[in-house]
Structure formats: structure tokens, C-alpha cells
PDB file of C-alpha atoms and ligand atoms in Angstrom:
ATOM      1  CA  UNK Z 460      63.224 -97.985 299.387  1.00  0.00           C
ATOM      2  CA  UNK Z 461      63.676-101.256 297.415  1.00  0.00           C
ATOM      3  CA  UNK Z 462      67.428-102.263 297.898  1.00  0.00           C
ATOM      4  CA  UNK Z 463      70.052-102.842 294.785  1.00  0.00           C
ATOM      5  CA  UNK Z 464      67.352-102.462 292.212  1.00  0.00           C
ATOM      6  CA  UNK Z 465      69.936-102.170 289.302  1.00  0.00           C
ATOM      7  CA  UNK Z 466      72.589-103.840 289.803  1.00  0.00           C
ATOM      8  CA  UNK Z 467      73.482-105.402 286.647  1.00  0.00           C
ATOM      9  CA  UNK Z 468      73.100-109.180 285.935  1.00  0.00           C
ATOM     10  CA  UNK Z 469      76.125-111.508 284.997  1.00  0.00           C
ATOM     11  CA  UNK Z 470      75.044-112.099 282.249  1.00  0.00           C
ATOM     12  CA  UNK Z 471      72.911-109.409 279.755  1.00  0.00           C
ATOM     13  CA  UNK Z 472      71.201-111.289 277.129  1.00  0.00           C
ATOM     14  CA  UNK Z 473      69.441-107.997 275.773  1.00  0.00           C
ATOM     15  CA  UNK Z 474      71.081-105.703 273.684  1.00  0.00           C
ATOM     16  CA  UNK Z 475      68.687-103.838 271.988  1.00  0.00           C
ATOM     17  CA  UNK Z 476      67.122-100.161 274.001  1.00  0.00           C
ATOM     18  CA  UNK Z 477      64.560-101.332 276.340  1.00  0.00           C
ATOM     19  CA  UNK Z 478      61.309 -98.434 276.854  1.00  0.00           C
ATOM     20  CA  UNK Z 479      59.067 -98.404 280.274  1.00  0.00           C
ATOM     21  CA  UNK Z 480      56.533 -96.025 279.578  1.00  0.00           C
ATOM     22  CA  UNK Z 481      54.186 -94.495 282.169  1.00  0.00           C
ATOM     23  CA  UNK Z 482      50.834 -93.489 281.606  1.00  0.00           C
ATOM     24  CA  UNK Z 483      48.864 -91.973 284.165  1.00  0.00           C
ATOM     25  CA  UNK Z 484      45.417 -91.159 282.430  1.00  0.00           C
ATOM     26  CA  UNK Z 485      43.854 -88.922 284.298  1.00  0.00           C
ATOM     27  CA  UNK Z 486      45.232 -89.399 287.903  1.00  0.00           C
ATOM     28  CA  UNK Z 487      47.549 -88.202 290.047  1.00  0.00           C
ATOM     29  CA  UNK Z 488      47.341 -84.299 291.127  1.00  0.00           C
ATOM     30  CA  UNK Z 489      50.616 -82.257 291.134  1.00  0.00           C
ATOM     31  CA  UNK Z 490      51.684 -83.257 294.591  1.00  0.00           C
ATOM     32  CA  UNK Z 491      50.644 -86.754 294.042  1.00  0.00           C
ATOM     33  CA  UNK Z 492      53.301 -86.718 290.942  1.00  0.00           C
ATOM     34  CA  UNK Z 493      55.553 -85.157 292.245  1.00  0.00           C
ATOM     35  CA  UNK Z 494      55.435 -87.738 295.200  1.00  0.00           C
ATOM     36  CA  UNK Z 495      55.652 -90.826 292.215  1.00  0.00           C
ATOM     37  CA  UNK Z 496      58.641 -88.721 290.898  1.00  0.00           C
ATOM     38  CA  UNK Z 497      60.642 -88.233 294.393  1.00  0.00           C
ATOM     39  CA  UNK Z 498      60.193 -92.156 295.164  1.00  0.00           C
ATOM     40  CA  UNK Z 499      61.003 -93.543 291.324  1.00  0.00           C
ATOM     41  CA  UNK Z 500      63.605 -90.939 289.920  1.00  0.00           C
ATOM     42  CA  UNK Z 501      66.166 -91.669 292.791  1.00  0.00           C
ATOM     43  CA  UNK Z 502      66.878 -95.474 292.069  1.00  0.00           C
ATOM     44  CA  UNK Z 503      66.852 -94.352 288.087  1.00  0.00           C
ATOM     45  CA  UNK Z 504      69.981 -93.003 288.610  1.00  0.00           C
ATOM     46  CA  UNK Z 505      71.464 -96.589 287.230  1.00  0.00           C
ATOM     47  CA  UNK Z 506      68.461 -97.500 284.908  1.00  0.00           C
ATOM     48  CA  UNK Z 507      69.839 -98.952 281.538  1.00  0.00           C
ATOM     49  CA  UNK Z 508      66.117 -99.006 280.564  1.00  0.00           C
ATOM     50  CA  UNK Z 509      64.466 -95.520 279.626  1.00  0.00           C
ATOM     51  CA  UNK Z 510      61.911 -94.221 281.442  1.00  0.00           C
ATOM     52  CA  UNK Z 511      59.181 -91.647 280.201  1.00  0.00           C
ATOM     53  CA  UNK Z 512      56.668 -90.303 282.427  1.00  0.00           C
ATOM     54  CA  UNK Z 513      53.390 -89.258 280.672  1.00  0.00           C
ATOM     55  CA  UNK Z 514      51.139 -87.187 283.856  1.00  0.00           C
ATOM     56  CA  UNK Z 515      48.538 -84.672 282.997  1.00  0.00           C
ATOM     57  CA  UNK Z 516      48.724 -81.648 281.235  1.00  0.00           C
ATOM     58  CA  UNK Z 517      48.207 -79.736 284.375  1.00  0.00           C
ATOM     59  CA  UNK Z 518      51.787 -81.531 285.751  1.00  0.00           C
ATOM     60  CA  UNK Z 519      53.922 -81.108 283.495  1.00  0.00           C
ATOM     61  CA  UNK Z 520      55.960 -77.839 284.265  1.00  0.00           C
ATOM     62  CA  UNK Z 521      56.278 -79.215 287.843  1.00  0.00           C
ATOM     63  CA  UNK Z 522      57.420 -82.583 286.864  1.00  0.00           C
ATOM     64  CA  UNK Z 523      59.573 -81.238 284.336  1.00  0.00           C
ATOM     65  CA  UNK Z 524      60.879 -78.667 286.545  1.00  0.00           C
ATOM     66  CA  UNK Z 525      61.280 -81.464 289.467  1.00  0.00           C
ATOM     67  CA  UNK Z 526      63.365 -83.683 286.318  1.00  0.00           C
ATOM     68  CA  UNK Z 527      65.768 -80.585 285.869  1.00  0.00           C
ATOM     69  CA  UNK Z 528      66.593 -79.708 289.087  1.00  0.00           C
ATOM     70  CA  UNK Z 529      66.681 -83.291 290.439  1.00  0.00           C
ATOM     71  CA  UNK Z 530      69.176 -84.299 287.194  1.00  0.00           C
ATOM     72  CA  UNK Z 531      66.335 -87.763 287.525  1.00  0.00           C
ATOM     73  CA  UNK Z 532      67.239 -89.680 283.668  1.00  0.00           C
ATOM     74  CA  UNK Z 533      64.101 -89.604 283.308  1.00  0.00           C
ATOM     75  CA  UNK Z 534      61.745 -88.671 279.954  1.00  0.00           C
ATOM     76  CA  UNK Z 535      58.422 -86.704 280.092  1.00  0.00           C
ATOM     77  CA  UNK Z 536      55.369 -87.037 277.646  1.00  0.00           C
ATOM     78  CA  UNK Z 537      52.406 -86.002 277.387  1.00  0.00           C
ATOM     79  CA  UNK Z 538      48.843 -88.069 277.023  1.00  0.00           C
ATOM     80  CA  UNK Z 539      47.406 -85.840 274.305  1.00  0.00           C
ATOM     81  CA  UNK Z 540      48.027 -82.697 272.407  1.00  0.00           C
ATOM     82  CA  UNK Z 541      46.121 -80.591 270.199  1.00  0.00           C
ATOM     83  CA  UNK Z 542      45.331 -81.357 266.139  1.00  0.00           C
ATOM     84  CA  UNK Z 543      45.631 -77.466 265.778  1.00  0.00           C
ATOM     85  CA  UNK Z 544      48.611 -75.015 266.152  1.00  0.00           C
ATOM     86  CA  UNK Z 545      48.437 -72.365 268.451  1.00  0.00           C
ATOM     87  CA  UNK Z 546      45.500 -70.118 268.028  1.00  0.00           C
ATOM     88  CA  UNK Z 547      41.437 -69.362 268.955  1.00  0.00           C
ATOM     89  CA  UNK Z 548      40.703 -73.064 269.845  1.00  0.00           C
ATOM     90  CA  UNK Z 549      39.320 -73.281 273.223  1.00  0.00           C
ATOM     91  CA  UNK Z 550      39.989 -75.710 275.266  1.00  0.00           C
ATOM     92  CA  UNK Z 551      43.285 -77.111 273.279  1.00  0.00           C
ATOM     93  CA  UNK Z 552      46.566 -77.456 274.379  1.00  0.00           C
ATOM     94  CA  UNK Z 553      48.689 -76.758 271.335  1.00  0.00           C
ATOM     95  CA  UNK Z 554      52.090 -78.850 270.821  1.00  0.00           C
ATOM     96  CA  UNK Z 555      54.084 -75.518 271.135  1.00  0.00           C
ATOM     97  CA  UNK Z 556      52.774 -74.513 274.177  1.00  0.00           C
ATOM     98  CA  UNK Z 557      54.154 -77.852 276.005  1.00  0.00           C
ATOM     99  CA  UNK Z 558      57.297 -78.667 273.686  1.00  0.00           C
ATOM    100  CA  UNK Z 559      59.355 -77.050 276.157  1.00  0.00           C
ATOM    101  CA  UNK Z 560      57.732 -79.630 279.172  1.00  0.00           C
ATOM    102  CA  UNK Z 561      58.089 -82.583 276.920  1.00  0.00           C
ATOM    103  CA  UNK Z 562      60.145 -84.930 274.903  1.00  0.00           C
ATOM    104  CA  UNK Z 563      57.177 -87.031 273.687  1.00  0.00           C
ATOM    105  CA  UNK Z 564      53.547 -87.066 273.293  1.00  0.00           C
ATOM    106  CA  UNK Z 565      50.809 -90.380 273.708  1.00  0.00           C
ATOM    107  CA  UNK Z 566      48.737 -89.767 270.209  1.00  0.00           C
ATOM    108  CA  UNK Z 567      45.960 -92.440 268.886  1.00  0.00           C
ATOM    109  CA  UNK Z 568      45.422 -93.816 272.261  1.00  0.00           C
ATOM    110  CA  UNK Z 569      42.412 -96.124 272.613  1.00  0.00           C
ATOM    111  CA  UNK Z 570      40.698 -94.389 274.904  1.00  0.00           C
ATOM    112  CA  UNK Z 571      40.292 -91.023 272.976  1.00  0.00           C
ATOM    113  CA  UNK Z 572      39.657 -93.202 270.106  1.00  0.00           C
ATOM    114  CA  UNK Z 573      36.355 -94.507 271.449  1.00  0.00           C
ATOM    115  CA  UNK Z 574      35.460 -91.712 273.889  1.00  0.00           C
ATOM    116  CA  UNK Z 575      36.441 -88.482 271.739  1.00  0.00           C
ATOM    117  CA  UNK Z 576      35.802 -89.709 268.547  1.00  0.00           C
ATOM    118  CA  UNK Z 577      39.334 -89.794 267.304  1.00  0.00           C
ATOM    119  CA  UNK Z 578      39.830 -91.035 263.992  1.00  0.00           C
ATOM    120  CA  UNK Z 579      42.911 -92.142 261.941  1.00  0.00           C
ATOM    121  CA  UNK Z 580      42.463 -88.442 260.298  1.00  0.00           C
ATOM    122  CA  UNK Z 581      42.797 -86.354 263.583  1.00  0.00           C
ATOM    123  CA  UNK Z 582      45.552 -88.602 264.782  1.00  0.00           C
ATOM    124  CA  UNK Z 583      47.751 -87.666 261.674  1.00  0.00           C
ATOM    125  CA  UNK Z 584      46.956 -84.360 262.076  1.00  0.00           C
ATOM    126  CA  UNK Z 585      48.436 -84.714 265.750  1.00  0.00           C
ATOM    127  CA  UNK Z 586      51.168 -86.170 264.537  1.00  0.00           C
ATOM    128  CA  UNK Z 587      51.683 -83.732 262.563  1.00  0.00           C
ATOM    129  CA  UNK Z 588      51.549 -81.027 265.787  1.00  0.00           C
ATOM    130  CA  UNK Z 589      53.860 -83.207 267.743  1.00  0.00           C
ATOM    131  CA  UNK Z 590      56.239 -82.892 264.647  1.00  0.00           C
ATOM    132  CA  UNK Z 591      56.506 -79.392 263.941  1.00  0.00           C
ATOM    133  CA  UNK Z 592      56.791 -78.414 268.173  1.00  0.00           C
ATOM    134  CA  UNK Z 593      59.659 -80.923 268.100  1.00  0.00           C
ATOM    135  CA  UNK Z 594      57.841 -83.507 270.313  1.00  0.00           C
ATOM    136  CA  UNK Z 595      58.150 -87.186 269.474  1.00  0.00           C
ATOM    137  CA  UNK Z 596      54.982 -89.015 268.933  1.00  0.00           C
ATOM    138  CA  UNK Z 597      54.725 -92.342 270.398  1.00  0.00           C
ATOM    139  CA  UNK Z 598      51.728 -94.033 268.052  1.00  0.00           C
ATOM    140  CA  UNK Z 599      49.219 -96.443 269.829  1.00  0.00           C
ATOM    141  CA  UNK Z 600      47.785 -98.831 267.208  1.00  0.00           C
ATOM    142  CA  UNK Z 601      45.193-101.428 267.959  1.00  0.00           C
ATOM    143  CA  UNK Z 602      46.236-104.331 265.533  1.00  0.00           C
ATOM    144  CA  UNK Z 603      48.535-104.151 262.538  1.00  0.00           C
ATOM    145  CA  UNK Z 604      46.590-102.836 260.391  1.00  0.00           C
ATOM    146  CA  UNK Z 605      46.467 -99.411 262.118  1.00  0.00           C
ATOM    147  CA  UNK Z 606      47.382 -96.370 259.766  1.00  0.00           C
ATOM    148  CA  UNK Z 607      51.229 -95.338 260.755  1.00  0.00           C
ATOM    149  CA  UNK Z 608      52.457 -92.078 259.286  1.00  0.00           C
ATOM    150  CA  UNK Z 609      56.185 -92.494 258.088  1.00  0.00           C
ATOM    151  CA  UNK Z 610      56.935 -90.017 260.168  1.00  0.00           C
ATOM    152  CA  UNK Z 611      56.566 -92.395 264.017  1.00  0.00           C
ATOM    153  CA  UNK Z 612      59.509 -93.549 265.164  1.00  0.00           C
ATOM    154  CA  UNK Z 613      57.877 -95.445 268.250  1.00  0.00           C
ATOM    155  CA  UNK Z 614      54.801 -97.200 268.000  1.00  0.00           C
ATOM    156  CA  UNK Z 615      52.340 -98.987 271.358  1.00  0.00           C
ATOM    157  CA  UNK Z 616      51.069-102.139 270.204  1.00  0.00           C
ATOM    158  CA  UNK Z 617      47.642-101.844 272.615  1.00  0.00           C
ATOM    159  CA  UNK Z 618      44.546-104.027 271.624  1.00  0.00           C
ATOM    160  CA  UNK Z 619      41.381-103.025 273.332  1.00  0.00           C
ATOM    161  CA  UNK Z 620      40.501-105.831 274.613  1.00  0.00           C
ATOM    162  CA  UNK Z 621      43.951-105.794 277.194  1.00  0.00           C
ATOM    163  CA  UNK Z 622      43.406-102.059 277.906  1.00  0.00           C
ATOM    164  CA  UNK Z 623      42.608-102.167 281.484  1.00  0.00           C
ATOM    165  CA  UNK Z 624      41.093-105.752 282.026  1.00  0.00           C
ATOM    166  CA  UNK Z 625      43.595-107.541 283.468  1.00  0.00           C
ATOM    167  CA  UNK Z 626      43.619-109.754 280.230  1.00  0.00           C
ATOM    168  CA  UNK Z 627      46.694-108.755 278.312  1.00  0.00           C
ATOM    169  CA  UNK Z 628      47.358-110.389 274.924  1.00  0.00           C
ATOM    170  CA  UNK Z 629      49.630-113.414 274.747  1.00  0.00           C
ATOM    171  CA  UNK Z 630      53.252-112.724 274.613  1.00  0.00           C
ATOM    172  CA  UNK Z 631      53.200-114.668 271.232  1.00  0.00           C
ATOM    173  CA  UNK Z 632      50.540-112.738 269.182  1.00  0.00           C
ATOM    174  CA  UNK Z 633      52.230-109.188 270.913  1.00  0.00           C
ATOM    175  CA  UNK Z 634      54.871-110.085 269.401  1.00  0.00           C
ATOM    176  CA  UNK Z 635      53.807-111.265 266.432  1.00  0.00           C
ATOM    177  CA  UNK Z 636      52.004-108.002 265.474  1.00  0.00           C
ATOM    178  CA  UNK Z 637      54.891-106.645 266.452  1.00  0.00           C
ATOM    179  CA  UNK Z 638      57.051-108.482 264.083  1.00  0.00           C
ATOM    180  CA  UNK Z 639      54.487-107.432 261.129  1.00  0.00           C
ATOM    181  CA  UNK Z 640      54.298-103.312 262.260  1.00  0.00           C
ATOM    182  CA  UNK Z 641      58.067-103.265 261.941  1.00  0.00           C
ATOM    183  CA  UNK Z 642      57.719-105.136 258.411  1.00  0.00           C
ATOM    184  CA  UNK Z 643      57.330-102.319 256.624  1.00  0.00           C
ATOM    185  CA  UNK Z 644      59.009 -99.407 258.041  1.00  0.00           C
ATOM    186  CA  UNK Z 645      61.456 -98.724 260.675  1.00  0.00           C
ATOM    187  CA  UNK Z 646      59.766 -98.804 263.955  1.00  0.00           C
ATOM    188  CA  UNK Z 647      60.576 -99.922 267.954  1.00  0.00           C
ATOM    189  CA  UNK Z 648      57.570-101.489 269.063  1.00  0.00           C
ATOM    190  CA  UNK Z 649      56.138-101.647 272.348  1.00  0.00           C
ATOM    191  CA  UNK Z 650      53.324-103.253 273.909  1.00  0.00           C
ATOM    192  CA  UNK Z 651      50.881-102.299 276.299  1.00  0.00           C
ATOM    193  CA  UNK Z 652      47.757-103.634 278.253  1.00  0.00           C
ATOM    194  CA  UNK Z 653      47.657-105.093 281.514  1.00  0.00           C
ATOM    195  CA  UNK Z 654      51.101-105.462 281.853  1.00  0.00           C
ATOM    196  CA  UNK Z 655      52.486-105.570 285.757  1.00  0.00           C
ATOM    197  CA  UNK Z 656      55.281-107.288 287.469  1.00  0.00           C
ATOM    198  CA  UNK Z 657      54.012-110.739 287.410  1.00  0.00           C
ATOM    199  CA  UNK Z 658      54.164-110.984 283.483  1.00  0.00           C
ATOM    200  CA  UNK Z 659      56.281-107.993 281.910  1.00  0.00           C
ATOM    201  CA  UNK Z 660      59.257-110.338 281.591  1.00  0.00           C
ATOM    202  CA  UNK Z 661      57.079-112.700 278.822  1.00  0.00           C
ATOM    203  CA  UNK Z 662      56.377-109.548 277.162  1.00  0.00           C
ATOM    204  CA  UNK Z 663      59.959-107.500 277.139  1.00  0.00           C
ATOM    205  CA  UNK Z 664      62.134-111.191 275.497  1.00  0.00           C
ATOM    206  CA  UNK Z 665      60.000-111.140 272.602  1.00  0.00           C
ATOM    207  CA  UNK Z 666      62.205-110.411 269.527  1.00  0.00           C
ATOM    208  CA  UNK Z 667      59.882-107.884 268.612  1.00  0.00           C
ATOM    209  CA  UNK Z 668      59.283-105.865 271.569  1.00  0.00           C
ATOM    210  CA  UNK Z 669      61.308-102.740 272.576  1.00  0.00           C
ATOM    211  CA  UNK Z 670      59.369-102.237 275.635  1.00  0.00           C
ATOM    212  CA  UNK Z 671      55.748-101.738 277.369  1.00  0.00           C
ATOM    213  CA  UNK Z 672      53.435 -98.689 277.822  1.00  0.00           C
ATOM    214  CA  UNK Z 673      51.951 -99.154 281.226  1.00  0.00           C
ATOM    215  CA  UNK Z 674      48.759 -97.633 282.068  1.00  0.00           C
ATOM    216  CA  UNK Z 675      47.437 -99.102 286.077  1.00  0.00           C
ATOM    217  CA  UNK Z 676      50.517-100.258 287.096  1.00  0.00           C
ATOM    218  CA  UNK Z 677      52.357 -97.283 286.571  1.00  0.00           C
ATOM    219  CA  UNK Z 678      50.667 -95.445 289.103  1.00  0.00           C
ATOM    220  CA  UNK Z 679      51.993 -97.243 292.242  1.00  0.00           C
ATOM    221  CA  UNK Z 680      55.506 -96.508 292.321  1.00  0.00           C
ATOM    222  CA  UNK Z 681      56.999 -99.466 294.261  1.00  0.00           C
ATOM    223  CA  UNK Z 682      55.242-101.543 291.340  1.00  0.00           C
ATOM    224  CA  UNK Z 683      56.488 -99.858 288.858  1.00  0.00           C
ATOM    225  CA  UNK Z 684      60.274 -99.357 290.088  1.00  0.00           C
ATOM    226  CA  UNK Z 685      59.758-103.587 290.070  1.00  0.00           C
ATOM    227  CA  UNK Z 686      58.993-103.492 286.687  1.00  0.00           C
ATOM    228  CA  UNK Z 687      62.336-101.077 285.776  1.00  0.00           C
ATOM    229  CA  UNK Z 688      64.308-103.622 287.912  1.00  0.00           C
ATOM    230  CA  UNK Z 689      63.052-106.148 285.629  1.00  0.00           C
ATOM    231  CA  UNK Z 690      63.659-105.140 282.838  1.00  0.00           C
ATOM    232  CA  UNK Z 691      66.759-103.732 283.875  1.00  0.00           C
ATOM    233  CA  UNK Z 692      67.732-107.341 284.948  1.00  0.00           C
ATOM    234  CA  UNK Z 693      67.403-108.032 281.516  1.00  0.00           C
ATOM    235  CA  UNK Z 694      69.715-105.704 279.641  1.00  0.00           C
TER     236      UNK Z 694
HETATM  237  P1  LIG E1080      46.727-100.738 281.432  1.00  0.00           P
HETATM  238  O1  LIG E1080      46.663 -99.578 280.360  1.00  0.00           O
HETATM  239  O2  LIG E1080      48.194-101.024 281.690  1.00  0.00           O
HETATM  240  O3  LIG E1080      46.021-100.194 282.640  1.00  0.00           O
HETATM  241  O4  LIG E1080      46.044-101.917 280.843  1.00  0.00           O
HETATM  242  C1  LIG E1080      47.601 -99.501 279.320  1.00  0.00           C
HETATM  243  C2  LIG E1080      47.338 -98.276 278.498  1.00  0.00           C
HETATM  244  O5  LIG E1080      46.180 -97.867 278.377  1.00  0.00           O
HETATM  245  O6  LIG E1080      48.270 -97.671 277.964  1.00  0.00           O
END
């Protein structure tokens, strides 16, 4: 286990709340979440930053379960969830059959933008699931000019061209299109795409940004508990 990962700087120079969000995609069986869980929710116990957890439908009730009993301050969300209420749609997993598993939900993500045809129509409609089940949405938009419903609280600043590559967007621009998302409405802003250890810190003092969605790095857990320290280090 990583030594001291929290302890608190002299100094804080961040006041504002400060999100780490993990997305697995579609990795990680049960056991091999629940493993992530029993190695990162232990040295959370002092985490300033929040922490939300998004693993696969099938993990949820076991990670949530493994959050309860285990008292981890940890959040769990979910990658996806249905445009429909409960009801004859095969294959769907309806907001209202995971609301009790989950305090958030990943909707307009990217990657079920391009490969499941999502448009700005269905993701509304989502939105509007994630509402009435009493799930937060947390919004990823590609650019600024993204359609956000008045409704999102919590938005993922994610261009494509970041997603995955190992080219993330400059620290500047993020936070730029940050700056212009929150112009008009209410929002904390986070980014995400290709952020790791080596350059989270560029991304989380930007004015604008309230934290980073992590997709790749999220999934080793001694990489991401270095990323919670960091950001940590700077609350
Ligand atoms: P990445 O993915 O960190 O692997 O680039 C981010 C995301 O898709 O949310």
C-alpha cells in the first residue's frame, strides 16, 4: 500500500469540490472490482476529493454492497442507463431498476455516441430516466456547443480526439471550453481524455475545472490512488 497518501499539504490553494471519476468501460468482472475496490476504498478514508466509481452494470449490487458494508466514501455510477422506464424493452436496464445501486449515471458518452448511434435526442431522454429514478446524470459533451438540458448539474468536457489516444487536449483550451459551458448555466465541469498521473495536475488548477473523468487509468488502482493523492495534495 502507498504510504501517507492524504496527508494534507501546508498550504491548500484549492477551495472549490474537486471530482475523480472512474470509468471502467467494459472491464473488470465482479471479482476484479471488487479487488480495485478493496485496494482504493481503504486509503479514501481521508480523501477531500470525491470519488465515484462507474463499473458495469453487472457490478453494481456487489460494489455497492462492498461500499455499504465497508463504510468506503466512495460514490457509484453507472456507464449507461436506459431512454425508457421500466417495461417490455429487452435488453434495457431501466434507471429504476439500478437507482438503488447508484448515485450517478455516465449519459452522452462518446463512445455510445459513435458506436450506438446516440443522438442529442436519446441522451435527453436519458436524462430524463436518470431524473425521475433519482440518479444524477453526469453529461459528457464533446465541445461547447453540445446540447445541455437545464436539468445537469455535472458536465465531462471529453473531445474525441483525447478519448483513449494518449493525446489529451491542452490544459488551456480544457479549460477554456470549460469556462464557456459554465457561461450560461450553473454547471461543475470536468474534463476527461487521457488524463493519468503524469499530467492531471495541469488539468485539475484550471479555474474552470472541477475535476477529471478517467477512463484507462482508472483501471489500475495504484495509478489511480496517485491521481486521488494528487489531487488531494491540492485541496
Ligand atoms: P481515457 O478515457 O481516460 O481512457 O482517455 C476517458 C473517457 O472515455 O471517459
Amino acid at each position: 500500500m502507498i504510504d501517507s497518501l492524504f496527508s494534507l499539504p501546508e498550504v491548500p490553494n484549492l477551495s472549490k469540490d474537486l471530482w475523480i471519476v472512474a470509468n471502467f468501460k467494459s472491464n473488470k468482472n465482479i471479482q476484479q472490482a471488487l479487488e480495485w475496490l478493496g485496494y482504493v476504498g481503504p486509503e479514501l478514508r481521508k480523501s477531500l476529493v470525491k470519488v465515484v466509481v462507474c463499473p458495469t452494470f453487472v457490478c453494481l449490487p456487489e460494489i455497492k454492497k462492498a461500499v455499504l458494508v465497508a463504510g468506503f466514501p466512495i460514490l457509484v455510477g453507472a456507464q449507461d442507463i436506459s431512454r425508457f422506464d421500466v417495461g417490455a424493452y429487452t435488453g434495457e436496464v431501466a434507471g429504476k431498476l439500478i437507482s438503488e445501486f447508484v448515485d450517478f449515471v455516465l449519459v452522452g458518452h462518446s463512445e455510445r455516441r459513435q458506436n450506438f448511434q446516440e443522438t442529442d435526442q436519446v441522451i435527453a431522454e436519458k436524462i430524463t430516466q436518470a431524473k425521475n429514478s433519482q440518479i444524477k446524470p453526469l453529461l459528457c459533451v464533446q465541445n461547447e456547443n453540445t446540447a445541455v438540458p437545464d436539468s445537469v448539474e455535472i458536465v465531462a468536457y471529453e473531445p474525441i480526439f483525447a478519448i483513449g489516444t494518449g493525446h489529451p487536449d491542452t490544459a488551456g483550451n480544457a479549460n477554456k471550453v470549460a469556462g464557456l459551458l459554465k457561461k450560461d448555466r450553473p454547471v461543475q465541469v470536468l474534463y476527461g481524455g487521457s488524463v493519468h498521473s503524469k499530467n492531471v495536475e495541469e488539468f485539475l488548477v484550471q479555474d474552470n475545472i472541477d475535476g477529471i473523468l478517467l477512463g484507462r487509468a482508472s483501471l489500475d488502482p495504484e495509478e489511480f490512488l496517485k491521481i486521488v493523492k494528487i489531487a488531494n495534495s491540492l485541496k
